[in-house]
Short mmCIF file of C-alpha atoms in Angstrom, two decimals:
data_model
loop_
_atom_site.label_atom_id
_atom_site.label_comp_id
_atom_site.label_asym_id
_atom_site.label_seq_id
_atom_site.Cartn_x
_atom_site.Cartn_y
_atom_site.Cartn_z
CA MET A 1 0.00 0.00 0.00
CA ALA A 2 1.10 3.58 -0.66
CA VAL A 3 -0.34 6.60 1.17
CA CYS A 4 0.20 10.12 -0.14
CA TYR A 5 -0.21 12.56 2.75
CA TYR A 6 -0.71 16.24 1.87
CA ILE A 7 0.02 18.64 4.75
CA THR A 8 -0.63 22.37 4.74
CA ALA A 9 2.27 24.54 5.85
CA HIS A 10 -0.10 27.06 7.41
CA GLY A 11 0.50 26.51 11.11
CA LEU A 12 2.63 23.77 12.62
CA GLY A 13 -0.38 22.20 14.35
CA HIS A 14 -1.32 20.50 11.07
CA SER A 15 2.17 19.04 10.71
CA VAL A 16 2.30 17.87 14.32
CA ARG A 17 -0.98 15.99 14.15
CA SER A 18 -0.24 14.64 10.66
CA ALA A 19 3.05 13.26 11.96
CA ALA A 20 1.21 11.63 14.87
CA VAL A 21 -1.12 9.87 12.42
CA ILE A 22 1.72 8.86 10.09
CA ASN A 23 3.59 7.35 13.04
CA GLU A 24 0.63 5.00 13.59
CA ILE A 25 0.66 3.68 10.00
CA PRO A 26 2.46 0.31 9.89
CA ARG A 27 6.03 0.52 8.62
CA SER A 28 5.19 -2.09 6.00
CA GLN A 29 3.12 0.56 4.20
CA ARG A 30 4.82 3.26 2.12
CA VAL A 31 4.12 6.88 3.06
CA ILE A 32 4.73 9.81 0.71
CA VAL A 33 4.55 13.29 2.23
CA ARG A 34 3.65 16.22 -0.04
CA SER A 35 4.20 19.51 1.75
CA CYS A 36 6.41 22.59 1.93
CA VAL A 37 6.77 22.28 5.71
CA ALA A 38 10.43 22.61 6.75
CA PRO A 39 12.03 19.17 6.27
CA VAL A 40 13.89 19.43 9.59
CA PHE A 41 10.57 19.76 11.41
CA LEU A 42 9.12 16.68 9.73
CA GLU A 43 12.31 14.74 10.47
CA GLN A 44 11.90 15.57 14.14
CA GLU A 45 8.22 14.59 14.30
CA ILE A 46 7.89 11.57 11.98
CA ARG A 47 9.44 8.45 13.48
CA ARG A 48 9.06 6.00 10.60
CA PRO A 49 10.31 5.87 7.00
CA TYR A 50 8.67 8.28 4.53
CA ASP A 51 9.43 9.98 1.22
CA LEU A 52 9.20 13.78 1.19
CA ILE A 53 8.33 15.34 -2.17
CA PRO A 54 7.89 19.08 -1.49
CA GLU A 55 5.05 21.05 -3.07
CA ARG A 56 2.64 23.80 -2.04
CA PHE A 57 -1.10 23.15 -2.36
CA ASP A 58 -2.61 25.94 -0.27
CA CYS A 59 -1.65 29.21 1.35
CA GLY A 60 -3.94 29.36 4.38
CA THR A 61 -4.50 32.94 5.43
CA VAL A 62 -2.07 35.82 5.09
CA GLN A 63 -1.35 37.10 8.59
CA ARG A 64 -0.49 40.69 9.47
CA ASP A 65 0.70 39.21 12.76
CA SER A 66 -0.16 36.15 14.88
CA PHE A 67 -3.57 37.55 15.81
CA HIS A 68 -4.80 39.42 12.68
CA THR A 69 -5.57 38.33 9.08
CA ASP A 70 -5.03 40.34 5.89
CA VAL A 71 -8.26 39.32 4.15
CA VAL A 72 -7.70 40.82 0.69
CA ALA A 73 -4.16 39.45 0.46
CA THR A 74 -5.45 36.03 1.51
CA PHE A 75 -7.94 35.79 -1.36
CA GLU A 76 -5.53 37.22 -3.92
CA LYS A 77 -2.84 34.72 -2.92
CA TYR A 78 -5.12 31.68 -3.02
CA ALA A 79 -6.66 32.75 -6.35
CA ALA A 80 -3.18 32.97 -7.89
CA LEU A 81 -2.21 29.60 -6.41
CA GLU A 82 -5.35 27.90 -7.70
CA GLU A 83 -4.84 29.28 -11.21
CA GLU A 84 -1.26 28.03 -11.22
CA TRP A 85 -2.30 24.66 -9.83
CA ARG A 86 -5.10 24.11 -12.35
CA ALA A 87 -2.40 24.07 -15.02
CA LYS A 88 -0.56 21.35 -13.08
CA LEU A 89 -3.57 19.20 -12.19
CA ASP A 90 -2.84 16.55 -14.81
CA GLU A 91 0.78 16.39 -13.62
CA GLU A 92 -0.39 15.61 -10.08
CA VAL A 93 -2.81 12.97 -11.36
CA ASP A 94 0.04 11.36 -13.31
CA PHE A 95 2.23 11.50 -10.21
CA LEU A 96 -0.37 9.67 -8.11
CA LYS A 97 -0.76 6.96 -10.73
CA ARG A 98 2.97 6.61 -11.32
CA GLU A 99 3.62 6.18 -7.59
CA GLU A 100 0.76 3.64 -7.39
CA VAL A 101 -0.90 5.56 -4.57
CA ASP A 102 -3.80 3.68 -2.97
CA VAL A 103 -5.20 6.51 -0.83
CA ILE A 104 -4.48 10.20 -0.35
CA VAL A 105 -4.90 12.08 2.92
CA ALA A 106 -5.21 15.87 3.15
CA ASP A 107 -4.78 18.02 6.27
CA VAL A 108 -6.30 20.06 4.96
CA PRO A 109 -5.50 21.44 1.46
CA ALA A 110 -8.44 21.08 -0.91
CA LEU A 111 -6.66 20.90 -4.26
CA PRO A 112 -5.17 17.38 -3.76
CA LEU A 113 -8.70 16.06 -3.26
CA ARG A 114 -9.51 17.33 -6.74
CA ALA A 115 -6.51 15.43 -8.12
CA ALA A 116 -7.52 12.25 -6.27
CA ALA A 117 -11.04 12.43 -7.68
CA LYS A 118 -9.73 12.84 -11.22
CA ALA A 119 -7.29 9.96 -10.72
CA GLY A 120 -10.03 7.72 -9.32
CA ILE A 121 -8.15 7.27 -6.03
CA PRO A 122 -10.00 7.29 -2.66
CA SER A 123 -9.23 10.26 -0.45
CA ILE A 124 -9.56 11.34 3.18
CA ALA A 125 -9.73 14.88 4.54
CA ILE A 126 -8.84 15.24 8.22
CA SER A 127 -9.11 18.45 10.21
CA ASN A 128 -11.08 20.46 12.73
CA PHE A 129 -11.87 23.09 10.06
CA HIS A 130 -11.69 23.57 6.30
CA TRP A 131 -10.65 26.47 4.09
CA ALA A 132 -14.08 26.74 2.47
CA GLY A 133 -15.46 27.60 5.90
CA ILE A 134 -12.60 29.97 6.73
CA TYR A 135 -12.74 31.78 3.40
CA GLY A 136 -16.54 31.84 3.40
CA SER A 137 -16.54 33.59 6.77
CA LEU A 138 -14.15 36.23 5.40
CA LEU A 139 -16.13 37.05 2.24
CA GLU A 140 -18.17 39.81 3.88
CA GLU A 141 -14.97 41.66 4.75
CA LEU A 142 -14.07 42.01 1.06
CA GLY A 143 -16.62 44.74 0.36
CA PRO A 144 -16.97 45.38 -3.38
CA ARG A 145 -14.63 42.48 -4.20
CA ARG A 146 -16.91 39.90 -2.59
CA GLU A 147 -18.52 38.82 -5.87
CA GLU A 148 -15.09 38.44 -7.45
CA PHE A 149 -13.98 35.80 -4.95
CA ALA A 150 -17.26 34.07 -4.01
CA PRO A 151 -16.91 31.51 -6.87
CA LEU A 152 -13.45 30.66 -5.53
CA VAL A 153 -14.96 29.66 -2.18
CA ASP A 154 -17.52 27.50 -4.02
CA ARG A 155 -14.73 25.65 -5.84
CA VAL A 156 -12.85 25.02 -2.59
CA ARG A 157 -16.05 23.58 -1.09
CA GLU A 158 -16.57 21.35 -4.14
CA ASP A 159 -13.04 20.00 -3.75
CA TYR A 160 -13.78 19.03 -0.15
CA ILE A 161 -17.10 17.43 -1.11
CA SER A 162 -15.17 15.16 -3.49
CA ALA A 163 -13.33 13.48 -0.56
CA THR A 164 -14.26 9.84 0.02
CA ARG A 165 -14.20 10.34 3.80
CA TRP A 166 -14.02 13.30 6.17
CA LEU A 167 -12.48 12.73 9.61
CA ARG A 168 -13.66 15.60 11.79
CA LEU A 169 -11.50 16.37 14.81
CA PRO A 170 -12.73 17.91 18.09
CA PHE A 171 -12.79 21.71 18.45
CA SER A 172 -14.73 22.03 15.21
CA ASP A 173 -18.08 23.20 13.95
CA PRO A 174 -20.57 20.71 12.43
CA MET A 175 -19.91 20.04 8.75
CA PRO A 176 -23.38 19.27 7.31
CA GLU A 177 -22.20 20.03 3.77
CA PHE A 178 -20.01 16.92 3.93
CA PRO A 179 -22.26 13.85 4.32
CA GLN A 180 -19.17 11.63 4.43
CA CYS A 181 -18.06 13.30 7.68
CA GLU A 182 -17.34 11.22 10.80
CA SER A 183 -16.04 12.41 14.17
CA ILE A 184 -12.82 11.02 15.65
CA PRO A 185 -11.02 11.70 18.97
CA LEU A 186 -8.34 14.33 19.49
CA VAL A 187 -5.05 13.72 17.69
CA ALA A 188 -2.28 14.58 20.15
CA ARG A 189 1.35 13.68 20.77
CA GLU A 190 2.24 11.47 23.72
CA PRO A 191 3.82 13.71 26.40
CA THR A 192 6.46 13.05 29.06
CA SER A 193 7.36 15.39 31.92
CA ILE A 194 11.05 16.33 31.72
CA ARG A 195 11.05 19.07 34.35
CA PRO A 196 14.33 18.04 36.06
CA ALA A 197 16.16 17.92 32.72
CA LEU A 198 14.80 21.31 31.68
CA ALA A 199 15.63 22.84 35.05
CA GLY A 200 19.21 21.63 34.83
CA TYR A 201 19.84 22.49 31.18
CA HIS A 202 18.28 25.97 31.24
CA ASP A 203 18.93 26.87 34.90
CA LEU A 204 15.21 27.09 35.72
CA ASP A 205 14.07 27.17 39.35
CA PRO A 206 11.88 24.07 39.88
CA SER A 207 10.29 25.65 42.97
CA ARG A 208 8.71 28.39 40.84
CA ARG A 209 5.71 27.98 38.58
CA TRP A 210 6.61 27.66 34.91
CA ALA A 211 4.67 29.42 32.17
CA VAL A 212 5.14 28.61 28.47
CA LEU A 213 4.71 31.61 26.16
CA TYR A 214 3.29 30.61 22.78
CA LEU A 215 2.55 33.78 20.81
CA GLY A 216 3.86 33.05 17.31
CA GLN A 217 5.56 36.16 16.00
CA TRP A 218 6.44 38.16 19.11
CA PRO A 219 3.74 40.87 19.26
CA SER A 220 5.15 44.35 19.73
CA HIS A 221 2.09 45.41 21.74
CA PHE A 222 2.68 42.75 24.41
CA ASP A 223 3.85 44.50 27.60
CA TRP A 224 6.95 42.43 28.28
CA ASP A 225 7.99 44.53 31.27
CA ARG A 226 5.12 43.00 33.26
CA LEU A 227 7.17 39.83 33.51
CA ASP A 228 9.69 41.62 35.75
CA GLU A 229 6.98 41.89 38.41
CA MET A 230 6.39 38.11 38.50
CA ASP A 231 9.52 36.74 40.17
CA ASP A 232 7.57 33.68 41.38
CA PHE A 233 7.28 32.47 37.77
CA GLU A 234 9.73 31.13 35.22
CA PHE A 235 8.85 32.04 31.62
CA VAL A 236 9.93 29.84 28.71
CA CYS A 237 9.29 29.66 24.98
CA LEU A 238 10.21 27.25 22.20
CA GLY A 239 12.40 28.54 19.41
CA ASP A 240 15.86 28.95 17.95
CA GLY A 241 16.06 32.74 18.08
CA SER A 242 16.77 35.32 20.74
CA ALA A 243 14.50 35.77 23.75
CA PRO A 244 11.91 38.57 23.50
CA HIS A 245 12.69 39.61 27.10
CA GLY A 246 15.32 38.94 29.72
CA ARG A 247 12.86 36.96 31.86
CA VAL A 248 12.17 34.47 29.06
CA SER A 249 14.30 31.35 28.54
CA VAL A 250 14.35 29.99 24.99
CA ILE A 251 14.01 26.20 24.88
CA ASP A 252 15.74 24.42 21.99
CA PRO A 253 12.88 22.57 20.17
CA VAL A 254 15.34 20.05 18.72
CA ARG A 255 16.68 19.01 22.12
CA PHE A 256 13.32 19.21 23.94
CA GLU A 257 9.97 18.46 22.29
CA GLY A 258 7.10 20.91 22.69
CA GLN A 259 4.60 18.53 24.26
CA ASP A 260 7.20 17.50 26.86
CA VAL A 261 7.94 21.14 27.71
CA ILE A 262 4.22 21.75 28.19
CA ALA A 263 3.85 18.58 30.29
CA SER A 264 6.67 19.90 32.48
CA SER A 265 5.11 23.34 32.94
CA ASP A 266 2.29 24.74 35.05
CA LEU A 267 0.64 27.05 32.53
CA VAL A 268 0.58 27.97 28.83
CA ILE A 269 -0.02 31.58 27.76
CA GLY A 270 -0.66 31.94 24.06
CA LYS A 271 -2.81 31.94 20.97
CA ALA A 272 -5.32 29.11 20.78
CA GLY A 273 -4.59 26.95 17.75
CA TYR A 274 -5.24 23.23 17.39
CA GLY A 275 -1.65 22.15 18.09
CA ILE A 276 -1.16 24.00 21.36
CA VAL A 277 -4.71 23.16 22.47
CA ALA A 278 -4.13 19.44 21.82
CA ASP A 279 -0.91 19.52 23.83
CA CYS A 280 -2.63 21.31 26.72
CA VAL A 281 -5.55 18.87 26.74
CA SER A 282 -3.35 15.77 26.55
CA THR A 283 -1.14 17.02 29.41
CA GLU A 284 -3.99 18.70 31.35
CA THR A 285 -1.93 21.90 31.41
CA PRO A 286 -4.09 25.04 31.84
CA LEU A 287 -4.22 27.49 28.94
CA LEU A 288 -4.63 31.28 29.10
CA TYR A 289 -5.54 32.77 25.72
CA THR A 290 -7.27 35.68 24.00
CA SER A 291 -9.47 36.22 20.95
CA ARG A 292 -8.03 36.32 17.42
CA ASP A 293 -9.53 38.78 14.94
CA GLY A 294 -10.39 37.35 11.51
CA PHE A 295 -9.70 33.80 12.66
CA SER A 296 -13.01 31.98 12.31
CA GLU A 297 -11.59 28.75 13.76
CA HIS A 298 -11.36 30.57 17.10
CA ALA A 299 -15.08 30.26 17.91
CA ALA A 300 -15.03 26.45 17.79
CA LEU A 301 -11.76 26.27 19.72
CA ASP A 302 -13.08 28.68 22.34
CA ARG A 303 -16.31 26.71 22.74
CA GLY A 304 -14.44 23.42 23.09
CA LEU A 305 -11.95 24.85 25.58
CA ARG A 306 -14.74 26.17 27.78
CA GLN A 307 -16.32 22.71 27.78
CA TRP A 308 -12.98 21.11 28.62
CA GLY A 309 -12.69 23.52 31.52
CA LYS A 310 -9.00 24.11 32.17
CA ALA A 311 -8.67 27.21 29.99
CA LEU A 312 -9.49 30.90 30.29
CA CYS A 313 -10.11 33.43 27.51
CA VAL A 314 -9.49 37.09 28.39
CA ASP A 315 -9.89 40.27 26.36
CA GLN A 316 -6.89 41.56 24.42
CA GLU A 317 -6.35 44.53 26.75
CA THR A 318 -5.90 42.14 29.69
CA PHE A 319 -3.78 39.73 27.66
CA PHE A 320 -1.40 42.21 26.07
CA ARG A 321 -1.28 45.05 28.61
CA ASN A 322 -3.09 44.95 31.95
CA GLY A 323 -4.16 42.27 34.40
CA LEU A 324 -2.12 39.37 33.06
CA ARG A 325 -0.95 38.14 36.47
CA ASP A 326 -4.48 37.96 37.91
CA ALA A 327 -5.62 36.06 34.81
CA MET A 328 -2.69 33.64 35.18
CA LEU A 329 -3.61 32.89 38.79
CA GLU A 330 -7.26 32.41 37.84
CA THR A 331 -6.28 29.99 35.07
CA LEU A 332 -4.05 27.97 37.40
CA ALA A 333 -7.03 27.35 39.70
CA LEU A 334 -9.20 25.80 36.96
CA GLU A 335 -10.02 22.09 36.77
CA VAL A 336 -10.96 19.78 33.90
CA LYS A 337 -14.75 19.57 33.46
CA GLU A 338 -14.97 17.13 30.54
CA PRO A 339 -11.96 14.83 29.92
CA MET A 340 -11.22 14.11 26.26
CA ALA A 341 -9.95 10.97 24.55
CA CYS A 342 -6.63 11.61 22.80
CA ASP A 343 -6.26 8.47 20.65
CA GLY A 344 -7.36 10.07 17.39
CA ALA A 345 -4.05 9.24 15.66
CA LYS A 346 -4.69 5.50 15.99
CA VAL A 347 -8.31 5.91 14.83
CA ALA A 348 -7.25 7.98 11.80
CA ALA A 349 -4.51 5.53 10.83
CA GLN A 350 -7.01 2.67 10.93
CA ALA A 351 -9.39 4.66 8.71
CA ILE A 352 -6.57 5.21 6.21
CA LEU A 353 -5.83 1.49 6.04
CA GLU A 354 -9.52 0.64 5.65
CA THR A 355 -9.98 3.19 2.85
CA ALA A 356 -6.96 1.78 1.02
CA GLY A 357 -8.41 -1.72 1.33
CA VAL A 358 -5.73 -2.99 3.71
CA THR A 359 -6.88 -5.57 6.25
CA THR A 360 -5.20 -5.75 9.65
#
């Protein structure tokens, strides 16, 4: 059997959960990865043989920063990509046939599903959202250009409808337009607490509470000086660059994996995306977050986090400028209301095998 797995490069959460699913596919089955995600990241996350053949199949949303979307630029970029890709559709179909692919999986670019349908190959979409929904929610912000891009959203939706199966992850809205949709548990990495190792390597005080900062591009309007007033906390972030503030220790993501850092910490402060949410849920680490303008996935994530219980959403003024410490203490006191199963990777891998006609 050969699986061709298409992974969007828009947000590492897609790559993390895709890697978790790929790791559950038996090594006897060939896996081809089609993505423009940094190869070093995939090498770190995928722990079984695979063939990487880079290509870009979507562009997500164009971000002004980690919390705001440039709507016009988003539609212009995807329209240009789709036009370019239409000319290469037959090439992708030939590629799938030449590689004798038995099933394709998309998380969650739409265009590969179009290629699979034309090639007569079964396909699976897996995600907690889809770009037809994201782009559709942004249409009203286009003003006079709405009619120009509305047909584009319709084509994206048609591509998703062509999928043989839809595996809908938690923290999502219902998807009634996809009758082939089925819900699966959360896909999350298996965590291990490594607090002593982190404390020794980065000279962190284990008697203090540790807070992981996960803000994407460091926002200039975040009041970093507030951290100086919290000497009972250690602040850490994952990355390979310089620290945004003297109170923040940068954790090497190659030496220490993100889910293990979160499992070793007391609190996460950051933007709510699927990847960080999954790591918080699987480790039962509380999450403090704020709203994200122009990010329609936020509503479903926010609703799911409130049901889970160990997360707090505050307004942007509190998050970026005033009242952060009080919000941190409030978040630390929260308890899980509704535990969640986190074995979605195994469930998804089994669905892939079934769709390809492999019996286990």
